[in-house]
Structures are given as structure tokens and as C-alpha cells.
Amino acid sequence: MDKRLADLVGKLESDQGLLLAEYAELIDGRTPEVAELLAERARAVREPIYGRRVFTRGLIEISNVCKNDCLYCGIRCSNRNVKRYRLDPDTIVACARAGWEYGYRTIVLQGGEDKTYYADDVLCDVIARIVQTCPDTAVTVSMGERGRASFERMYDAGATRYLLRHETATREHYERLHPANMSFDHRMQCLYDLREIGYQVGAGMMVGSPFQTTMDLARDLAFIQSFRPDMCGIGPFIPHHDTPFAHEPAGTLELTLYLLSIIRLIHPRVLLPATTALGTIDPLGREKGMEAGANVVMPNLSPVDVRKQYELYDNKICTGDESAVCRGCLARRMAKVGYELVVDRGDVAR
Ligand code: 5AD
Ligand code: FES
């Protein structure tokens, strides 16, 4: 193996970070051998913190109505071919309780930006009801950008975590993935506000999104190094046929796994999901994600009749499976590669 790259891996592990140019070098110089070294070191640093225990989050896709028009996303507002839905509060709470029975101790409410229907009082009420109904369960919200006051109200209602991927840490790249009315600064501001309010915060980016360069990824890693999110969701970009990026190539399994290992070394305690997108580009993607350093999976808890309608990208897996089936399936898949799904809130290690 190239000595320079092996040295960079050593430096990354001991310093929990690299310079921008070094990240770029590590990405551009990658070989299967370097990937294996990174994965081996990633598993080694994960071992004393999380072992081979895998945390689960039950994901409820509460609405596919979105005011935004992100160029990569299948539920962007200008896609007229999506049948839009919104789950009502009773349905959401029932899904959460069913998830609790299956063993989930984190419920994620995810949806498009839909502040007209899910106004603060409606969301806060749902959050409080889940806290009431599901003992010792963390409520996570992933409903896009909102104002600081809104984040504060949800926190007061009992939500303790918020997922908002930064998508890309490069302003110019952000502007090529989003319409002009969306702001890079506002997105970043949201992340800092959430952190200040007291949330455990999740950031993250797509791998191989259109126009992404090595330097863009290096800046993503530098951002993760400085912001140190509690969770970091990364998955390959996958084109959706009804978006302007329909004919763009998907991100690769290989680069996603490589970055998962790097992120584990930057931030050993980070909660790192093997995402559904990773399971979509490769039938064993999530298992391979674990071997690269991930420690979280986020199975779907949405009612089966709406799953197909929450298609952010083509061929998304698990859209036809009952929630109980998904949990059992993942437990089996993880056991096969030597990991154990646990019944646990799965807080970030301190
Ligand atoms: N491919 C992969 N991931 C996508 N997301 C949205 N659209 C796509 C796509 N086409 C991701 C975004 C968003 C998360 C909920 O899903 O990163 O933050
Ligand atoms: Fe959903 Fe396998 S995880 S069916």
C-alpha cells in the first residue's frame, strides 16, 4: 500500500481529523487496500464504544407534502406525479406505539416541509402524545428547516433529537442542488440553532450527488470534523425519474463505505446509520455499512399503504413490507454478519 495514504489513515485516527487537502488526497488516492485499512480502523475505534450492537430508529414518514423543490428529490413540489398524503395525528401516534411494541425506542417523524398542515401546535401535540404513549423512547424530528421558535417549542414538547442533513458544505454546490429560494446559510443556521437549544443533532450529505467534486466531499468531512454532529446520515445519491436529475449517475457503494469509515475515525462516538439508500444500491449495502463502521439502522414504520408515495429516489427498498417484517428482516440480516439489533434509545455515547 502507498505509504503516504497509510500515513494519512494513521494521522486521521490519531488526530481525529485531517486538513482539507489531505481529505482530498485520501479520497482521490483510494484503493481497495486503503478502504480495507480504513474499515478495519473504523471497526476498531467503534468497538469499545458501541461494540457490535446496532441501534434502530423507527422511521414514520408522516407526509410527502413539501413546499420545497430540491432538484434531486422525488417529492419536490413541482413533481405532479406524486399522490400526496398526510398522516393524521392519531395514525402517527398509533404507528409509534406499534413501533414501541416491536422494540423501537427511537421514533423519527420525517416528512417534507409542510408547515401549513403540521403547524407547531399540531406537531407539538403529536410529540407530546408519543412521549406519553411510548415509555423511555426518544422522539426525533426530521421535518426540514423551521424557525428557531418552532424548534424550541418542539423541544419543550419532548423532542430531543433533530435530523437535518446539511446536504453539502459547499455553498456553490448547495446552490446547484437547490432552487434559488433556498438558502445555504439558513440551513446551516438551523443546525447551529438546534445544537444551541439542546437537541442531539444529525447532519449528513449525499454521496455522488450531481456536480459534487472531491473538494466538496473534503469540505463535508471538514464540516463534520468541526461541527461534530451527534448523528451523521450519509447515503448515495440515487436518481428519481421525475426530477431534473433523472439521468444523472447514482453515487457508488464503494465511495459511500469509504466515507463512512472516515467519518467514524473523525468522530468515534458518532451515530452512523447504514441508510436505506445504501441498501437500495446494493442488496447487502446495509450489512456492508456495518463492516465500514456504521452502528445504526432506520427501518420504516410508515403504514404500508403510503410507503410507495414517499419515494425520494427510484427503487427504494422495503416499500411493500409490514413494519414488523422489516424489523425481523433487519435483525436477521445483522445477525448474519455478526451484529445484534438492540432494544435501546441509542443515545450518542458521551
Ligand atoms: N437520492 C438519495 N438521497 C436522497 N435524499 C433526497 N433525495 C435523494 C435522492 N434522490 C436524501 C436527502 C434528504 C434525505 C431525507 O434524503 O439527503 O436530506
Ligand atoms: Fe425492510 Fe428488510 S428491512 S424488508
mmCIF file of C-alpha atoms and ligand atoms in Angstrom, residues 70-75 110-111 142 163-167 187 204-207 233-240 243 245 277 310-314, ligand 1:
data_model
loop_
_atom_site.group_PDB
_atom_site.id
_atom_site.type_symbol
_atom_site.label_atom_id
_atom_site.label_comp_id
_atom_site.label_asym_id
_atom_site.label_seq_id
_atom_site.Cartn_x
_atom_site.Cartn_y
_atom_site.Cartn_z
ATOM 1 C CA CYS A 70 -34.837 20.337 -4.277
ATOM 2 C CA LEU A 71 -33.627 19.172 -7.658
ATOM 3 C CA TYR A 72 -32.674 15.670 -6.506
ATOM 4 C CA CYS A 73 -35.775 14.769 -4.534
ATOM 5 C CA GLY A 74 -38.717 12.728 -5.774
ATOM 6 C CA ILE A 75 -41.253 14.519 -3.579
ATOM 7 C CA GLN A 110 -39.892 12.557 8.960
ATOM 8 C CA GLY A 111 -41.647 14.480 6.258
ATOM 9 C CA SER A 142 -36.851 15.400 10.675
ATOM 10 C CA LEU A 163 -32.153 15.329 11.805
ATOM 11 C CA LEU A 164 -31.371 17.883 9.131
ATOM 12 C CA ARG A 165 -28.766 16.857 6.623
ATOM 13 C CA HIS A 166 -26.579 19.732 5.551
ATOM 14 C CA GLU A 167 -26.611 18.089 2.060
ATOM 15 C CA ARG A 187 -29.789 25.583 6.583
ATOM 16 C CA GLY A 204 -25.133 14.485 6.634
ATOM 17 C CA MET A 205 -24.844 14.537 2.884
ATOM 18 C CA MET A 206 -25.455 12.504 -0.228
ATOM 19 C CA VAL A 207 -22.501 10.817 -1.853
ATOM 20 C CA GLY A 233 -26.576 10.319 7.772
ATOM 21 C CA ILE A 234 -24.819 9.658 4.516
ATOM 22 C CA GLY A 235 -26.066 7.654 1.583
ATOM 23 C CA PRO A 236 -25.528 7.507 -2.142
ATOM 24 C CA PHE A 237 -27.443 9.880 -4.384
ATOM 25 C CA ILE A 238 -29.925 7.830 -6.413
ATOM 26 C CA PRO A 239 -31.737 9.461 -9.340
ATOM 27 C CA HIS A 240 -35.511 9.773 -9.301
ATOM 28 C CA THR A 243 -36.684 15.080 -11.277
ATOM 29 C CA PHE A 245 -31.519 14.763 -12.188
ATOM 30 C CA ALA A 277 -30.309 4.376 0.134
ATOM 31 C CA TYR A 310 -42.603 8.533 -0.082
ATOM 32 C CA GLU A 311 -40.224 7.854 -2.904
ATOM 33 C CA LEU A 312 -37.317 10.271 -2.667
ATOM 34 C CA TYR A 313 -35.430 8.182 -5.238
ATOM 35 C CA ASP A 314 -36.167 5.250 -7.539
HETATM 36 N N1 5AD B 1 -31.052 10.095 -3.515
HETATM 37 C C1 5AD B 1 -30.530 9.863 -2.294
HETATM 38 N N2 5AD B 1 -30.896 10.544 -1.194
HETATM 39 C C2 5AD B 1 -31.848 11.481 -1.326
HETATM 40 N N3 5AD B 1 -32.389 12.308 -0.435
HETATM 41 C C3 5AD B 1 -33.312 13.066 -1.070
HETATM 42 N N4 5AD B 1 -33.365 12.749 -2.366
HETATM 43 C C4 5AD B 1 -32.444 11.765 -2.560
HETATM 44 C C5 5AD B 1 -32.009 11.027 -3.687
HETATM 45 N N5 5AD B 1 -32.516 11.248 -4.901
HETATM 46 C C6 5AD B 1 -31.940 12.413 0.951
HETATM 47 C C7 5AD B 1 -31.563 13.847 1.307
HETATM 48 C C8 5AD B 1 -32.530 14.196 2.430
HETATM 49 C C9 5AD B 1 -32.900 12.824 2.973
HETATM 50 C C10 5AD B 1 -34.189 12.794 3.711
HETATM 51 O O1 5AD B 1 -32.953 12.006 1.825
HETATM 52 O O2 5AD B 1 -30.215 13.893 1.758
HETATM 53 O O3 5AD B 1 -31.958 15.009 3.425
#
